[in-house]
């Protein structure tokens, strides 16, 4: 619980500083940044914003989320520079001044209709690329969110959009969001949402462990049931139906539906702070950690990739494999392209965007 509060304070502080450097108006009475609730992203806007300036040439100081949409565009959610989008031609940035709800992007989703959803530290932005007129809409507390800080966004197999905020779970009705209370976790920070192969929804919290929702009732899993920690960061289901949970202070828990096994610091991994659990298209599990790079888990064996192997970024928080099979690692220090074997390539604002370039 203390960790969650400290982290949130750091995140909000970072976001506030970033807002001061945007072209938006800061209301000195309410301390709120005024942003449009609706608007339009046209080709000039999406493809031509000025790139942020850094001491280094990294695409951002911190890359938090990575996603490839159905058109092949790569989206990178940053901790202070909004969105960076690569369309195969060049890199463009979208931030508060372009209508994004916040400069810190915490989640990226493409729904079944092709709309893009971006959760941020100050709300959610929905972008409809096919709309000719108004094509962006922002959702805040006024639109039903339980908190302006949204950490996770997910669409289930029935088409429902779910948002995990710093204070509970919300569900999209089609026009607005509504609070969807989780028993005994109504005000918990919802860090991750996923759906398993049986259609159950899973919610990872920062203080209460995990919750399974079968469409009617919730089942609670915590340290009392065998989880290594109640302070969870991520969830992923593997091809065998096992659920993997990353945590802030307990390493990794694997749940087979009946019991838990663990990977913890001092034995299998270098730290108990694990941000991402991810299964690639070859059915291999990957874990990202704070200060210790990433781990590949194959046939019961762990392979570590860190500074010595060429992974020269700090806390790795995002792992993503695109449709071409390339791996992208994002975290403190920017973005890394990985060939899946041993070649790590730092990605700057000018690329490279393919291996071997």
Coordinates of C-alpha atoms in Angstrom, one line a residue:
X1 CA 0.0 0.0 0.0
X2 CA 2.8 2.4 0.9
X3 CA 4.6 1.6 -2.4
X4 CA 1.5 2.4 -4.4
X5 CA 1.1 5.8 -2.7
X6 CA 4.7 6.7 -3.2
X7 CA 4.6 5.6 -6.9
X8 CA 1.5 7.6 -7.5
X9 CA 3.0 10.7 -6.0
X10 CA 6.0 10.3 -8.2
X11 CA 3.8 9.8 -11.3
X12 CA 1.6 12.7 -10.6
X13 CA 4.6 14.9 -9.9
X14 CA 6.2 14.0 -13.2
X15 CA 2.9 14.6 -15.0
X16 CA 2.5 18.1 -13.4
X17 CA 6.0 19.1 -14.4
X18 CA 5.3 17.9 -18.0
X19 CA 2.1 19.9 -18.1
X20 CA 3.9 23.1 -17.2
X21 CA 5.9 22.7 -20.4
X22 CA 2.9 22.2 -22.7
X23 CA 1.1 25.0 -24.5
X24 CA -2.1 24.3 -22.5
X25 CA -3.5 26.8 -20.0
X26 CA -2.9 26.1 -16.3
X27 CA -5.7 27.2 -14.0
X28 CA -3.8 28.6 -11.0
X29 CA -6.9 28.2 -8.8
X30 CA -7.8 24.6 -9.5
X31 CA -4.3 23.5 -10.6
X32 CA -5.9 21.8 -13.5
X33 CA -4.7 21.9 -17.1
X34 CA -7.5 22.8 -19.5
X35 CA -7.7 20.5 -22.4
X36 CA -10.4 20.0 -25.1
X37 CA -12.9 17.3 -24.5
X38 CA -13.4 16.7 -28.2
X39 CA -11.4 17.6 -31.3
X40 CA -9.8 16.4 -34.5
X41 CA -6.5 14.8 -35.4
X42 CA -5.8 15.4 -39.1
X43 CA -2.8 14.3 -41.2
X44 CA -0.9 17.5 -40.6
X45 CA -1.3 17.1 -36.8
X46 CA -0.5 13.4 -36.6
X47 CA 2.4 13.4 -39.0
X48 CA 4.0 16.8 -38.3
X49 CA 4.3 17.8 -34.6
X50 CA 7.7 19.0 -33.4
X51 CA 9.7 16.3 -31.7
X52 CA 10.7 16.8 -28.1
X53 CA 14.3 17.7 -27.4
X54 CA 16.5 15.7 -25.1
X55 CA 20.2 15.6 -24.1
X56 CA 20.2 12.2 -25.8
X57 CA 18.5 11.2 -29.1
X58 CA 16.1 8.7 -27.4
X59 CA 12.5 8.8 -28.5
X60 CA 11.6 9.6 -24.9
X61 CA 13.3 9.5 -21.5
X62 CA 10.9 6.7 -20.5
X63 CA 8.9 4.4 -22.8
X64 CA 6.1 2.8 -20.8
X65 CA 3.8 1.1 -23.3
X66 CA 4.2 -0.4 -26.8
X67 CA 1.5 -1.5 -29.3
X68 CA 1.1 -2.2 -33.0
X69 CA -2.3 -1.5 -34.5
X70 CA -4.1 -3.4 -37.3
X71 CA -2.6 -1.1 -39.9
X72 CA 0.9 -1.8 -38.8
X73 CA 1.5 1.5 -37.0
X74 CA 3.7 1.3 -33.9
X75 CA 2.6 3.3 -30.9
X76 CA 4.8 4.1 -28.0
X77 CA 3.4 5.5 -24.8
X78 CA 5.8 7.6 -22.8
X79 CA 6.0 8.9 -19.3
X80 CA 6.2 12.5 -20.2
X81 CA 5.9 13.1 -24.0
X82 CA 2.5 11.6 -24.7
X83 CA 2.4 9.2 -27.7
X84 CA 5.1 8.5 -30.3
X85 CA 3.7 7.0 -33.5
X86 CA 5.8 5.3 -36.2
X87 CA 3.8 4.7 -39.4
X88 CA 6.6 3.2 -41.5
X89 CA 7.7 6.6 -42.8
X90 CA 8.6 8.6 -39.8
X91 CA 8.1 9.3 -36.1
X92 CA 5.4 11.7 -34.9
X93 CA 4.4 12.9 -31.4
X94 CA 0.9 13.4 -30.0
X95 CA 0.6 15.2 -26.7
X96 CA -1.8 17.4 -24.6
X97 CA -1.7 20.2 -27.1
X98 CA -2.9 17.8 -29.8
X99 CA -5.8 16.8 -27.6
X100 CA -4.4 13.8 -25.7
X101 CA -5.9 13.6 -22.2
X102 CA -2.5 13.4 -20.5
X103 CA 1.3 13.4 -21.2
X104 CA 1.8 10.1 -19.4
X105 CA 0.4 7.2 -21.4
X106 CA -0.3 4.1 -19.3
X107 CA -2.3 2.0 -21.7
X108 CA -2.9 1.5 -25.5
X109 CA -5.8 -0.4 -27.0
X110 CA -7.3 -0.9 -30.4
X111 CA -11.0 -2.0 -30.2
X112 CA -12.8 -4.3 -32.6
X113 CA -14.0 -1.3 -34.6
X114 CA -10.6 0.1 -35.2
X115 CA -10.8 2.9 -32.6
X116 CA -7.7 3.6 -30.6
X117 CA -7.9 4.1 -26.8
X118 CA -5.2 5.7 -24.7
X119 CA -5.3 5.7 -21.0
X120 CA -3.3 8.4 -19.3
X121 CA -2.6 10.1 -15.9
X122 CA -5.5 12.4 -16.5
X123 CA -8.2 10.5 -18.3
X124 CA -8.8 8.4 -21.5
X125 CA -8.6 9.5 -25.1
X126 CA -10.5 7.7 -27.8
X127 CA -9.4 8.2 -31.4
X128 CA -11.4 7.2 -34.4
X129 CA -9.0 7.2 -37.5
X130 CA -11.9 6.7 -39.9
X131 CA -13.9 9.8 -38.8
X132 CA -13.8 12.7 -41.2
X133 CA -14.9 15.3 -38.7
X134 CA -14.5 15.2 -34.9
X135 CA -12.4 12.1 -34.3
X136 CA -11.1 12.4 -30.7
X137 CA -13.0 12.3 -27.4
X138 CA -11.7 12.6 -23.9
X139 CA -13.2 10.9 -20.9
X140 CA -12.6 12.1 -17.3
X141 CA -14.3 11.9 -13.9
X142 CA -17.1 13.9 -15.4
X143 CA -17.7 11.0 -17.7
X144 CA -17.9 8.4 -15.0
X145 CA -14.3 7.5 -14.3
X146 CA -13.6 6.9 -10.6
X147 CA -10.3 8.7 -10.8
X148 CA -8.5 10.8 -13.4
X149 CA -5.5 8.5 -13.2
X150 CA -6.1 5.5 -15.4
X151 CA -3.4 2.8 -15.4
X152 CA -4.9 0.0 -17.6
X153 CA -7.5 -0.3 -20.4
X154 CA -8.8 -3.5 -21.9
X155 CA -11.5 -4.9 -24.3
X156 CA -13.0 -8.3 -23.5
X157 CA -14.3 -10.9 -25.9
X158 CA -17.8 -9.5 -25.6
X159 CA -16.6 -6.0 -26.7
X160 CA -16.8 -4.3 -23.3
X161 CA -14.1 -1.7 -22.6
X162 CA -12.7 -1.8 -19.0
X163 CA -10.6 0.8 -17.4
X164 CA -8.4 0.3 -14.3
X165 CA -7.9 3.5 -12.3
X166 CA -6.0 4.5 -9.2
X167 CA -9.3 4.1 -7.4
X168 CA -11.1 1.1 -8.7
X169 CA -12.5 -0.4 -11.8
X170 CA -14.8 1.2 -14.4
X171 CA -16.7 -0.1 -17.4
X172 CA -17.7 1.7 -20.6
X173 CA -21.4 1.8 -21.4
X174 CA -21.1 3.0 -25.0
X175 CA -21.4 6.7 -24.1
X176 CA -19.7 7.0 -20.7
X177 CA -17.9 5.1 -18.0
X178 CA -19.5 3.7 -14.8
X179 CA -17.9 2.4 -11.6
X180 CA -17.8 -1.4 -11.5
X181 CA -17.0 -2.2 -7.8
X182 CA -14.9 -5.1 -6.9
X183 CA -15.7 -6.5 -3.5
X184 CA -13.3 -5.1 -0.8
X185 CA -11.3 -3.5 -3.6
X186 CA -13.6 -0.7 -4.6
X187 CA -10.9 1.9 -4.2
X188 CA -7.9 -0.2 -5.2
X189 CA -5.4 0.7 -7.9
X190 CA -6.1 -1.6 -10.8
X191 CA -2.8 -2.1 -12.5
X192 CA -3.6 -4.8 -15.1
X193 CA -6.6 -6.5 -16.8
X194 CA -6.8 -9.6 -18.9
X195 CA -9.2 -12.3 -20.0
X196 CA -8.3 -16.0 -19.9
X197 CA -9.1 -18.7 -22.5
X198 CA -12.2 -19.6 -20.6
X199 CA -13.7 -16.1 -20.8
X200 CA -12.9 -15.1 -17.2
X201 CA -11.7 -11.6 -16.5
X202 CA -8.7 -11.0 -14.2
X203 CA -7.8 -7.8 -12.4
X204 CA -4.5 -7.2 -10.7
X205 CA -4.5 -4.7 -7.8
X206 CA -1.7 -2.8 -6.1
X207 CA -2.8 -3.9 -2.6
X208 CA -5.4 -6.7 -2.6
X209 CA -3.9 -9.3 -5.0
X210 CA -5.9 -10.6 -7.9
X211 CA -9.6 -10.9 -8.7
X212 CA -11.2 -13.3 -11.1
X213 CA -14.6 -12.4 -12.6
X214 CA -16.7 -15.0 -14.4
X215 CA -19.4 -12.6 -15.4
X216 CA -21.4 -13.1 -12.3
X217 CA -19.2 -13.4 -9.2
X218 CA -15.7 -12.4 -8.1
X219 CA -13.1 -14.8 -6.7
X220 CA -10.3 -13.3 -4.7
X221 CA -6.7 -14.6 -4.7
X222 CA -4.1 -13.1 -2.4
X223 CA -1.1 -14.1 -0.3
X224 CA -3.4 -16.2 1.8
X225 CA -4.1 -18.3 -1.2
X226 CA -0.5 -18.6 -2.3
X227 CA 0.3 -15.4 -4.3
X228 CA 3.8 -14.2 -3.6
X229 CA 2.5 -10.6 -3.1
X230 CA -0.7 -8.6 -3.0
X231 CA 1.1 -5.7 -4.8
X232 CA 0.7 -6.9 -8.4
X233 CA 1.8 -5.2 -11.6
X234 CA 0.8 -7.5 -14.5
X235 CA -1.0 -10.6 -15.6
X236 CA -0.7 -12.9 -18.6
X237 CA -2.1 -16.3 -19.5
X238 CA 0.3 -18.8 -21.3
X239 CA -0.7 -21.3 -24.0
X240 CA -1.2 -24.0 -21.3
X241 CA -3.8 -21.9 -19.4
X242 CA -1.5 -21.0 -16.6
X243 CA -1.8 -17.4 -15.2
X244 CA 1.4 -15.5 -14.5
X245 CA 1.5 -12.6 -12.1
X246 CA 4.3 -10.0 -11.8
X247 CA 4.6 -8.1 -8.5
X248 CA 6.3 -5.1 -7.0
X249 CA 7.9 -7.0 -4.1
X250 CA 7.3 -10.7 -4.5
X251 CA 8.8 -11.7 -7.9
X252 CA 6.6 -13.9 -10.1
X253 CA 3.7 -16.2 -9.3
X254 CA 2.4 -18.9 -11.6
X255 CA -1.1 -20.2 -11.1
X256 CA -2.3 -23.4 -12.7
X257 CA -5.9 -23.0 -11.4
X258 CA -5.3 -24.9 -8.2
X259 CA -1.9 -23.9 -6.7
X260 CA 0.9 -21.4 -7.1
X261 CA 4.7 -21.7 -7.8
X262 CA 7.1 -18.8 -7.6
X263 CA 10.2 -17.3 -9.1
X264 CA 11.8 -15.0 -6.6
X265 CA 14.9 -12.9 -6.1
X266 CA 18.0 -14.6 -4.8
X267 CA 17.0 -17.9 -6.4
X268 CA 15.7 -17.6 -10.0
X269 CA 15.7 -13.8 -10.7
X270 CA 17.7 -10.8 -9.6
X271 CA 14.9 -8.7 -8.1
X272 CA 11.4 -9.1 -6.8
X273 CA 10.2 -6.0 -8.6
X274 CA 8.7 -7.4 -11.9
X275 CA 6.8 -5.1 -14.1
X276 CA 5.8 -7.2 -17.1
X277 CA 4.9 -10.8 -17.8
X278 CA 4.4 -11.6 -21.5
X279 CA 4.1 -14.7 -23.7
X280 CA 5.4 -14.3 -27.3
X281 CA 4.1 -16.0 -30.5
X282 CA 6.5 -18.9 -30.0
X283 CA 4.9 -19.7 -26.6
X284 CA 7.9 -18.3 -24.7
X285 CA 7.5 -16.3 -21.5
X286 CA 9.3 -13.1 -20.9
X287 CA 9.6 -11.0 -17.7
X288 CA 10.9 -7.5 -17.2
X289 CA 12.4 -6.3 -14.0
X290 CA 13.5 -3.2 -12.2
X291 CA 17.2 -2.7 -12.8
X292 CA 17.9 -6.2 -14.0
X293 CA 16.8 -6.2 -17.6
X294 CA 14.6 -9.0 -18.9
X295 CA 14.3 -12.8 -18.5
X296 CA 13.3 -15.4 -21.0
X297 CA 11.6 -18.5 -19.6
X298 CA 11.8 -21.5 -21.9
X299 CA 11.4 -25.2 -21.0
X300 CA 11.7 -24.4 -17.3
X301 CA 15.0 -22.5 -17.8
X302 CA 15.6 -18.7 -17.3
X303 CA 18.0 -16.7 -19.6
X304 CA 18.9 -13.3 -18.4
X305 CA 19.5 -10.3 -20.7
X306 CA 21.0 -7.2 -19.1
X307 CA 23.8 -4.7 -19.4
X308 CA 26.4 -7.4 -20.3
X309 CA 24.2 -8.7 -23.1
X310 CA 23.6 -5.2 -24.6
X311 CA 20.3 -4.2 -23.0
X312 CA 21.4 -0.7 -22.0
X313 CA 18.2 0.8 -20.5
X314 CA 17.1 1.0 -16.9
X315 CA 13.9 -0.3 -15.5
X316 CA 12.2 -2.3 -18.3
X317 CA 8.5 -1.9 -18.1
X318 CA 7.2 -2.9 -21.5
X319 CA 7.8 -6.0 -23.7
X320 CA 6.1 -6.3 -27.1
X321 CA 6.5 -8.6 -30.1
X322 CA 5.2 -7.1 -33.4
X323 CA 3.7 -8.9 -36.4
X324 CA 7.1 -9.2 -38.0
X325 CA 8.4 -11.0 -34.9
X326 CA 10.6 -8.2 -33.7
X327 CA 10.9 -7.6 -30.0
X328 CA 10.6 -4.1 -28.5
X329 CA 11.7 -3.3 -24.9
X330 CA 10.7 0.1 -23.4
X331 CA 11.8 1.6 -20.1
X332 CA 14.0 4.1 -18.4
X333 CA 16.4 5.4 -21.1
X334 CA 14.1 4.8 -24.1
X335 CA 13.5 2.0 -26.6
X336 CA 15.4 -1.1 -27.6
X337 CA 14.9 -3.3 -30.6
X338 CA 15.8 -7.0 -30.1
X339 CA 16.3 -9.8 -32.7
X340 CA 15.1 -12.5 -30.2
X341 CA 18.6 -14.0 -30.0
X342 CA 21.4 -11.7 -28.9
X343 CA 21.4 -8.4 -30.9
X344 CA 20.1 -5.4 -29.0
X345 CA 19.8 -2.1 -31.0
X346 CA 18.9 1.2 -29.3
X347 CA 16.2 3.1 -31.2
X348 CA 16.5 6.8 -31.6
X349 CA 14.1 9.3 -33.1
X350 CA 15.6 8.4 -36.5
X351 CA 15.4 4.6 -35.9
X352 CA 16.5 2.1 -36.8
X353 CA 13.0 0.5 -37.2
X354 CA 14.2 -2.8 -38.6
X355 CA 16.9 -5.2 -37.7
X356 CA 20.2 -5.0 -39.4
X357 CA 19.9 -1.3 -40.3

